[in-house]
Amino acid sequence: MRRPNAWEVSVKAYRKKSFPLDKIRRFLEPGPVVLISSAHGGERNLMTCGWHMMLGFEPALVGCFIWDQNHTFDLVRRSRQAVIHLPALDLLDTVIGIGNVHAPELEGDKCDHFGLTPARAKKVKAPLVAECYANFECKLADAKLVNRYSLFVFEVVYAHVAASPKYPTTVHYRGDGVFMISGRNVSRRSRFRPEML
Ligand SMILES: Cc1cc2nc3c(=O)[nH]c(=O)nc-3n(C[C@H](O)[C@H](O)[C@H](O)COP(=O)(O)O)c2cc1C
């Protein structure tokens, strides 16, 4: 049974089959890939993160999965701070490079190694990254799920966002080395109740 919708494409029911649970990330994962910078005890670091989600508007809360084998895990747990960065498509290969090496394997830190420009943040010690479209300074708001799920709940305490473009071309990880690039926007503002916008 096919029904037309506002896009004048037909809506259909899909035939489905059982799917391996360890591969469902392919469908649920693709928020924009971000970088997370951290600093503690004179050391600073960067990692790539695809598993994150908004958890509140005000305060602005963001949950990030940081694997306990990552060096970042210790730096964030000790400092209770981080900066979440939004890279655009031009940084894709850098994002992959940062996410494929652990800090102790390198001689210098990852900012230097990957030719990124660190800048001083306003409210936290972790550095901003000048080449990223946006930098969100965060303080750890809740560590209750860290031991069990490696989930850090951050509160964004300061946001630095580029003046243009309004919508950066972001990259979204689908697993298996495949990325989706953000595409065109469709506005449906008029169909929203104001309180839902
Ligand atoms: C596209 C991509 C997405 C990733 N997403 C995550 C993630 O959500 N959580 C995580 O802990 N590691 C993730 N990683 C792996 C870390 O970035 C990687 O282990 C990194 O080397 C950690 O650096 P560190 O040990 O210096 O902290 C991702 C890597 C890539 C390439």
JSON list of N, CA and C and ligand atoms in Angstrom, two decimals, residues 25 29 33-34 36 38 45-52 64-73 75 92 95-105 110 150 172-174 179, ligand 1:
[
{"chain": "A", "resi": 25, "resn": "ARG", "atom": "N", "xyz": [24.32, -0.33, 15.04]},
{"chain": "A", "resi": 25, "resn": "ARG", "atom": "CA", "xyz": [24.93, 1.00, 15.14]},
{"chain": "A", "resi": 25, "resn": "ARG", "atom": "C", "xyz": [24.94, 1.71, 13.79]},
{"chain": "A", "resi": 29, "resn": "GLU", "atom": "N", "xyz": [23.75, 5.31, 14.84]},
{"chain": "A", "resi": 29, "resn": "GLU", "atom": "CA", "xyz": [24.92, 6.06, 15.25]},
{"chain": "A", "resi": 29, "resn": "GLU", "atom": "C", "xyz": [25.03, 7.47, 14.67]},
{"chain": "A", "resi": 33, "resn": "VAL", "atom": "N", "xyz": [30.24, 13.27, 13.82]},
{"chain": "A", "resi": 33, "resn": "VAL", "atom": "CA", "xyz": [31.45, 12.86, 14.52]},
{"chain": "A", "resi": 33, "resn": "VAL", "atom": "C", "xyz": [32.07, 14.11, 15.15]},
{"chain": "A", "resi": 34, "resn": "VAL", "atom": "N", "xyz": [32.49, 13.98, 16.41]},
{"chain": "A", "resi": 34, "resn": "VAL", "atom": "CA", "xyz": [33.11, 15.10, 17.10]},
{"chain": "A", "resi": 34, "resn": "VAL", "atom": "C", "xyz": [34.51, 14.72, 17.57]},
{"chain": "A", "resi": 36, "resn": "ILE", "atom": "N", "xyz": [37.05, 15.26, 20.98]},
{"chain": "A", "resi": 36, "resn": "ILE", "atom": "CA", "xyz": [37.00, 15.65, 22.39]},
{"chain": "A", "resi": 36, "resn": "ILE", "atom": "C", "xyz": [38.43, 15.96, 22.82]},
{"chain": "A", "resi": 38, "resn": "SER", "atom": "N", "xyz": [41.03, 17.13, 25.96]},
{"chain": "A", "resi": 38, "resn": "SER", "atom": "CA", "xyz": [41.10, 17.02, 27.42]},
{"chain": "A", "resi": 38, "resn": "SER", "atom": "C", "xyz": [42.47, 17.50, 27.86]},
{"chain": "A", "resi": 45, "resn": "ASN", "atom": "N", "xyz": [45.14, 16.22, 25.24]},
{"chain": "A", "resi": 45, "resn": "ASN", "atom": "CA", "xyz": [44.91, 15.14, 24.28]},
{"chain": "A", "resi": 45, "resn": "ASN", "atom": "C", "xyz": [43.67, 15.41, 23.46]},
{"chain": "A", "resi": 46, "resn": "LEU", "atom": "N", "xyz": [43.53, 14.61, 22.38]},
{"chain": "A", "resi": 46, "resn": "LEU", "atom": "CA", "xyz": [42.36, 14.68, 21.49]},
{"chain": "A", "resi": 46, "resn": "LEU", "atom": "C", "xyz": [41.93, 13.26, 21.16]},
{"chain": "A", "resi": 47, "resn": "MET", "atom": "N", "xyz": [40.63, 13.04, 21.08]},
{"chain": "A", "resi": 47, "resn": "MET", "atom": "CA", "xyz": [40.12, 11.77, 20.56]},
{"chain": "A", "resi": 47, "resn": "MET", "atom": "C", "xyz": [38.94, 12.06, 19.64]},
{"chain": "A", "resi": 48, "resn": "THR", "atom": "N", "xyz": [38.57, 11.06, 18.86]},
{"chain": "A", "resi": 48, "resn": "THR", "atom": "CA", "xyz": [37.41, 11.15, 17.98]},
{"chain": "A", "resi": 48, "resn": "THR", "atom": "C", "xyz": [36.25, 10.42, 18.66]},
{"chain": "A", "resi": 49, "resn": "CYS", "atom": "N", "xyz": [35.03, 10.95, 18.54]},
{"chain": "A", "resi": 49, "resn": "CYS", "atom": "CA", "xyz": [33.88, 10.33, 19.21]},
{"chain": "A", "resi": 49, "resn": "CYS", "atom": "C", "xyz": [32.64, 10.39, 18.31]},
{"chain": "A", "resi": 50, "resn": "GLY", "atom": "N", "xyz": [32.09, 9.23, 18.07]},
{"chain": "A", "resi": 50, "resn": "GLY", "atom": "CA", "xyz": [30.84, 9.17, 17.30]},
{"chain": "A", "resi": 50, "resn": "GLY", "atom": "C", "xyz": [29.63, 8.87, 18.19]},
{"chain": "A", "resi": 51, "resn": "TRP", "atom": "N", "xyz": [29.89, 8.35, 19.38]},
{"chain": "A", "resi": 51, "resn": "TRP", "atom": "CA", "xyz": [28.78, 7.94, 20.26]},
{"chain": "A", "resi": 51, "resn": "TRP", "atom": "C", "xyz": [28.51, 9.02, 21.29]},
{"chain": "A", "resi": 52, "resn": "HIS", "atom": "N", "xyz": [27.61, 9.92, 20.97]},
{"chain": "A", "resi": 52, "resn": "HIS", "atom": "CA", "xyz": [27.25, 11.01, 21.89]},
{"chain": "A", "resi": 52, "resn": "HIS", "atom": "C", "xyz": [25.80, 11.37, 21.63]},
{"chain": "A", "resi": 64, "resn": "CYS", "atom": "N", "xyz": [28.57, 11.43, 26.44]},
{"chain": "A", "resi": 64, "resn": "CYS", "atom": "CA", "xyz": [29.59, 10.90, 25.52]},
{"chain": "A", "resi": 64, "resn": "CYS", "atom": "C", "xyz": [30.10, 9.57, 26.03]},
{"chain": "A", "resi": 65, "resn": "PHE", "atom": "N", "xyz": [30.16, 8.60, 25.12]},
{"chain": "A", "resi": 65, "resn": "PHE", "atom": "CA", "xyz": [30.77, 7.32, 25.46]},
{"chain": "A", "resi": 65, "resn": "PHE", "atom": "C", "xyz": [32.26, 7.44, 25.21]},
{"chain": "A", "resi": 66, "resn": "ILE", "atom": "N", "xyz": [33.04, 7.31, 26.28]},
{"chain": "A", "resi": 66, "resn": "ILE", "atom": "CA", "xyz": [34.51, 7.33, 26.15]},
{"chain": "A", "resi": 66, "resn": "ILE", "atom": "C", "xyz": [35.03, 6.01, 26.72]},
{"chain": "A", "resi": 67, "resn": "TRP", "atom": "N", "xyz": [35.49, 5.18, 25.83]},
{"chain": "A", "resi": 67, "resn": "TRP", "atom": "CA", "xyz": [35.97, 3.83, 26.16]},
{"chain": "A", "resi": 67, "resn": "TRP", "atom": "C", "xyz": [37.06, 3.92, 27.23]},
{"chain": "A", "resi": 68, "resn": "ASP", "atom": "N", "xyz": [37.01, 3.00, 28.19]},
{"chain": "A", "resi": 68, "resn": "ASP", "atom": "CA", "xyz": [37.96, 3.12, 29.31]},
{"chain": "A", "resi": 68, "resn": "ASP", "atom": "C", "xyz": [39.40, 2.79, 28.90]},
{"chain": "A", "resi": 69, "resn": "GLN", "atom": "N", "xyz": [39.60, 2.23, 27.70]},
{"chain": "A", "resi": 69, "resn": "GLN", "atom": "CA", "xyz": [40.97, 1.98, 27.23]},
{"chain": "A", "resi": 69, "resn": "GLN", "atom": "C", "xyz": [41.56, 3.21, 26.54]},
{"chain": "A", "resi": 70, "resn": "ASN", "atom": "N", "xyz": [40.77, 4.24, 26.35]},
{"chain": "A", "resi": 70, "resn": "ASN", "atom": "CA", "xyz": [41.29, 5.47, 25.74]},
{"chain": "A", "resi": 70, "resn": "ASN", "atom": "C", "xyz": [42.00, 6.31, 26.79]},
{"chain": "A", "resi": 71, "resn": "HIS", "atom": "N", "xyz": [43.10, 6.92, 26.38]},
{"chain": "A", "resi": 71, "resn": "HIS", "atom": "CA", "xyz": [43.84, 7.79, 27.29]},
{"chain": "A", "resi": 71, "resn": "HIS", "atom": "C", "xyz": [42.93, 8.94, 27.76]},
{"chain": "A", "resi": 72, "resn": "THR", "atom": "N", "xyz": [42.08, 9.40, 26.88]},
{"chain": "A", "resi": 72, "resn": "THR", "atom": "CA", "xyz": [41.15, 10.48, 27.21]},
{"chain": "A", "resi": 72, "resn": "THR", "atom": "C", "xyz": [40.31, 10.15, 28.44]},
{"chain": "A", "resi": 73, "resn": "PHE", "atom": "N", "xyz": [39.95, 8.88, 28.58]},
{"chain": "A", "resi": 73, "resn": "PHE", "atom": "CA", "xyz": [39.12, 8.45, 29.71]},
{"chain": "A", "resi": 73, "resn": "PHE", "atom": "C", "xyz": [39.73, 8.93, 31.03]},
{"chain": "A", "resi": 75, "resn": "LEU", "atom": "N", "xyz": [42.13, 11.25, 31.49]},
{"chain": "A", "resi": 75, "resn": "LEU", "atom": "CA", "xyz": [42.29, 12.71, 31.58]},
{"chain": "A", "resi": 75, "resn": "LEU", "atom": "C", "xyz": [40.96, 13.37, 31.94]},
{"chain": "A", "resi": 92, "resn": "LEU", "atom": "N", "xyz": [38.07, 15.56, 7.72]},
{"chain": "A", "resi": 92, "resn": "LEU", "atom": "CA", "xyz": [37.73, 14.13, 7.84]},
{"chain": "A", "resi": 92, "resn": "LEU", "atom": "C", "xyz": [38.96, 13.24, 8.04]},
{"chain": "A", "resi": 95, "resn": "VAL", "atom": "N", "xyz": [40.37, 13.66, 11.46]},
{"chain": "A", "resi": 95, "resn": "VAL", "atom": "CA", "xyz": [39.48, 13.03, 12.44]},
{"chain": "A", "resi": 95, "resn": "VAL", "atom": "C", "xyz": [39.75, 11.53, 12.52]},
{"chain": "A", "resi": 96, "resn": "ILE", "atom": "N", "xyz": [39.95, 10.92, 11.37]},
{"chain": "A", "resi": 96, "resn": "ILE", "atom": "CA", "xyz": [40.24, 9.48, 11.33]},
{"chain": "A", "resi": 96, "resn": "ILE", "atom": "C", "xyz": [41.62, 9.21, 11.94]},
{"chain": "A", "resi": 97, "resn": "GLY", "atom": "N", "xyz": [42.58, 10.05, 11.59]},
{"chain": "A", "resi": 97, "resn": "GLY", "atom": "CA", "xyz": [43.93, 9.88, 12.16]},
{"chain": "A", "resi": 97, "resn": "GLY", "atom": "C", "xyz": [43.91, 9.98, 13.68]},
{"chain": "A", "resi": 98, "resn": "ILE", "atom": "N", "xyz": [43.22, 10.98, 14.20]},
{"chain": "A", "resi": 98, "resn": "ILE", "atom": "CA", "xyz": [43.15, 11.18, 15.66]},
{"chain": "A", "resi": 98, "resn": "ILE", "atom": "C", "xyz": [42.48, 9.99, 16.34]},
{"chain": "A", "resi": 99, "resn": "GLY", "atom": "N", "xyz": [41.50, 9.42, 15.66]},
{"chain": "A", "resi": 99, "resn": "GLY", "atom": "CA", "xyz": [40.73, 8.31, 16.23]},
{"chain": "A", "resi": 99, "resn": "GLY", "atom": "C", "xyz": [41.37, 6.94, 16.01]},
{"chain": "A", "resi": 100, "resn": "ASN", "atom": "N", "xyz": [42.54, 6.92, 15.40]},
{"chain": "A", "resi": 100, "resn": "ASN", "atom": "CA", "xyz": [43.21, 5.64, 15.17]},
{"chain": "A", "resi": 100, "resn": "ASN", "atom": "C", "xyz": [44.54, 5.52, 15.88]},
{"chain": "A", "resi": 101, "resn": "VAL", "atom": "N", "xyz": [44.75, 6.38, 16.85]},
{"chain": "A", "resi": 101, "resn": "VAL", "atom": "CA", "xyz": [46.01, 6.30, 17.61]},
{"chain": "A", "resi": 101, "resn": "VAL", "atom": "C", "xyz": [45.73, 6.72, 19.06]},
{"chain": "A", "resi": 102, "resn": "HIS", "atom": "N", "xyz": [46.38, 6.04, 19.97]},
{"chain": "A", "resi": 102, "resn": "HIS", "atom": "CA", "xyz": [46.28, 6.43, 21.38]},
{"chain": "A", "resi": 102, "resn": "HIS", "atom": "C", "xyz": [47.45, 7.36, 21.70]},
{"chain": "A", "resi": 103, "resn": "ALA", "atom": "N", "xyz": [47.19, 8.39, 22.50]},
{"chain": "A", "resi": 103, "resn": "ALA", "atom": "CA", "xyz": [48.19, 9.41, 22.79]},
{"chain": "A", "resi": 103, "resn": "ALA", "atom": "C", "xyz": [49.56, 8.83, 23.20]},
{"chain": "A", "resi": 104, "resn": "PRO", "atom": "N", "xyz": [49.61, 7.80, 24.07]},
{"chain": "A", "resi": 104, "resn": "PRO", "atom": "CA", "xyz": [50.94, 7.32, 24.50]},
{"chain": "A", "resi": 104, "resn": "PRO", "atom": "C", "xyz": [51.77, 6.73, 23.36]},
{"chain": "A", "resi": 105, "resn": "GLU", "atom": "N", "xyz": [51.14, 6.45, 22.20]},
{"chain": "A", "resi": 105, "resn": "GLU", "atom": "CA", "xyz": [51.91, 5.90, 21.07]},
{"chain": "A", "resi": 105, "resn": "GLU", "atom": "C", "xyz": [52.69, 6.99, 20.32]},
{"chain": "A", "resi": 110, "resn": "LYS", "atom": "N", "xyz": [48.58, 15.14, 20.27]},
{"chain": "A", "resi": 110, "resn": "LYS", "atom": "CA", "xyz": [47.87, 14.96, 18.99]},
{"chain": "A", "resi": 110, "resn": "LYS", "atom": "C", "xyz": [47.65, 16.27, 18.25]},
{"chain": "A", "resi": 150, "resn": "SER", "atom": "N", "xyz": [30.85, 3.73, 30.77]},
{"chain": "A", "resi": 150, "resn": "SER", "atom": "CA", "xyz": [31.81, 4.67, 30.18]},
{"chain": "A", "resi": 150, "resn": "SER", "atom": "C", "xyz": [31.09, 5.90, 29.62]},
{"chain": "A", "resi": 172, "resn": "HIS", "atom": "N", "xyz": [29.34, 11.90, 9.50]},
{"chain": "A", "resi": 172, "resn": "HIS", "atom": "CA", "xyz": [28.58, 11.04, 10.40]},
{"chain": "A", "resi": 172, "resn": "HIS", "atom": "C", "xyz": [29.03, 9.61, 10.16]},
{"chain": "A", "resi": 173, "resn": "TYR", "atom": "N", "xyz": [29.44, 8.94, 11.25]},
{"chain": "A", "resi": 173, "resn": "TYR", "atom": "CA", "xyz": [30.05, 7.63, 11.08]},
{"chain": "A", "resi": 173, "resn": "TYR", "atom": "C", "xyz": [29.00, 6.53, 11.00]},
{"chain": "A", "resi": 174, "resn": "ARG", "atom": "N", "xyz": [29.14, 5.67, 9.99]},
{"chain": "A", "resi": 174, "resn": "ARG", "atom": "CA", "xyz": [28.23, 4.53, 9.82]},
{"chain": "A", "resi": 174, "resn": "ARG", "atom": "C", "xyz": [28.88, 3.21, 10.21]},
{"chain": "A", "resi": 179, "resn": "PHE", "atom": "N", "xyz": [31.52, 6.81, 6.08]},
{"chain": "A", "resi": 179, "resn": "PHE", "atom": "CA", "xyz": [30.96, 8.04, 6.64]},
{"chain": "A", "resi": 179, "resn": "PHE", "atom": "C", "xyz": [29.84, 8.56, 5.74]},
{"chain": "B", "resi": 1, "resn": "LIG", "atom": "C1", "xyz": [34.97, 7.69, 13.45]},
{"chain": "B", "resi": 1, "resn": "LIG", "atom": "C2", "xyz": [35.42, 7.29, 14.84]},
{"chain": "B", "resi": 1, "resn": "LIG", "atom": "C3", "xyz": [34.52, 7.31, 15.89]},
{"chain": "B", "resi": 1, "resn": "LIG", "atom": "C4", "xyz": [34.92, 6.95, 17.17]},
{"chain": "B", "resi": 1, "resn": "LIG", "atom": "N1", "xyz": [34.01, 6.99, 18.20]},
{"chain": "B", "resi": 1, "resn": "LIG", "atom": "C5", "xyz": [34.42, 6.70, 19.45]},
{"chain": "B", "resi": 1, "resn": "LIG", "atom": "C6", "xyz": [33.52, 6.83, 20.55]},
{"chain": "B", "resi": 1, "resn": "LIG", "atom": "O1", "xyz": [32.35, 7.21, 20.40]},
{"chain": "B", "resi": 1, "resn": "LIG", "atom": "N2", "xyz": [33.97, 6.53, 21.78]},
{"chain": "B", "resi": 1, "resn": "LIG", "atom": "C7", "xyz": [35.27, 6.10, 22.02]},
{"chain": "B", "resi": 1, "resn": "LIG", "atom": "O2", "xyz": [35.63, 5.84, 23.16]},
{"chain": "B", "resi": 1, "resn": "LIG", "atom": "N3", "xyz": [36.15, 5.97, 21.00]},
{"chain": "B", "resi": 1, "resn": "LIG", "atom": "C8", "xyz": [35.76, 6.28, 19.73]},
{"chain": "B", "resi": 1, "resn": "LIG", "atom": "N4", "xyz": [36.64, 6.19, 18.69]},
{"chain": "B", "resi": 1, "resn": "LIG", "atom": "C9", "xyz": [37.99, 5.69, 18.98]},
{"chain": "B", "resi": 1, "resn": "LIG", "atom": "C10", "xyz": [38.89, 6.72, 19.67]},
{"chain": "B", "resi": 1, "resn": "LIG", "atom": "O3", "xyz": [38.84, 7.97, 19.01]},
{"chain": "B", "resi": 1, "resn": "LIG", "atom": "C11", "xyz": [40.31, 6.16, 19.64]},
{"chain": "B", "resi": 1, "resn": "LIG", "atom": "O4", "xyz": [40.37, 5.03, 20.46]},
{"chain": "B", "resi": 1, "resn": "LIG", "atom": "C12", "xyz": [41.33, 7.20, 20.04]},
{"chain": "B", "resi": 1, "resn": "LIG", "atom": "O5", "xyz": [42.53, 6.74, 19.55]},
{"chain": "B", "resi": 1, "resn": "LIG", "atom": "C13", "xyz": [41.44, 7.45, 21.52]},
{"chain": "B", "resi": 1, "resn": "LIG", "atom": "O6", "xyz": [42.53, 8.27, 21.76]},
{"chain": "B", "resi": 1, "resn": "LIG", "atom": "P1", "xyz": [43.25, 8.33, 23.19]},
{"chain": "B", "resi": 1, "resn": "LIG", "atom": "O7", "xyz": [43.58, 6.92, 23.64]},
{"chain": "B", "resi": 1, "resn": "LIG", "atom": "O8", "xyz": [44.49, 9.15, 22.94]},
{"chain": "B", "resi": 1, "resn": "LIG", "atom": "O9", "xyz": [42.27, 9.01, 24.12]},
{"chain": "B", "resi": 1, "resn": "LIG", "atom": "C14", "xyz": [36.26, 6.56, 17.41]},
{"chain": "B", "resi": 1, "resn": "LIG", "atom": "C15", "xyz": [37.18, 6.55, 16.35]},
{"chain": "B", "resi": 1, "resn": "LIG", "atom": "C16", "xyz": [36.77, 6.91, 15.08]},
{"chain": "B", "resi": 1, "resn": "LIG", "atom": "C17", "xyz": [37.78, 6.90, 13.96]}
]
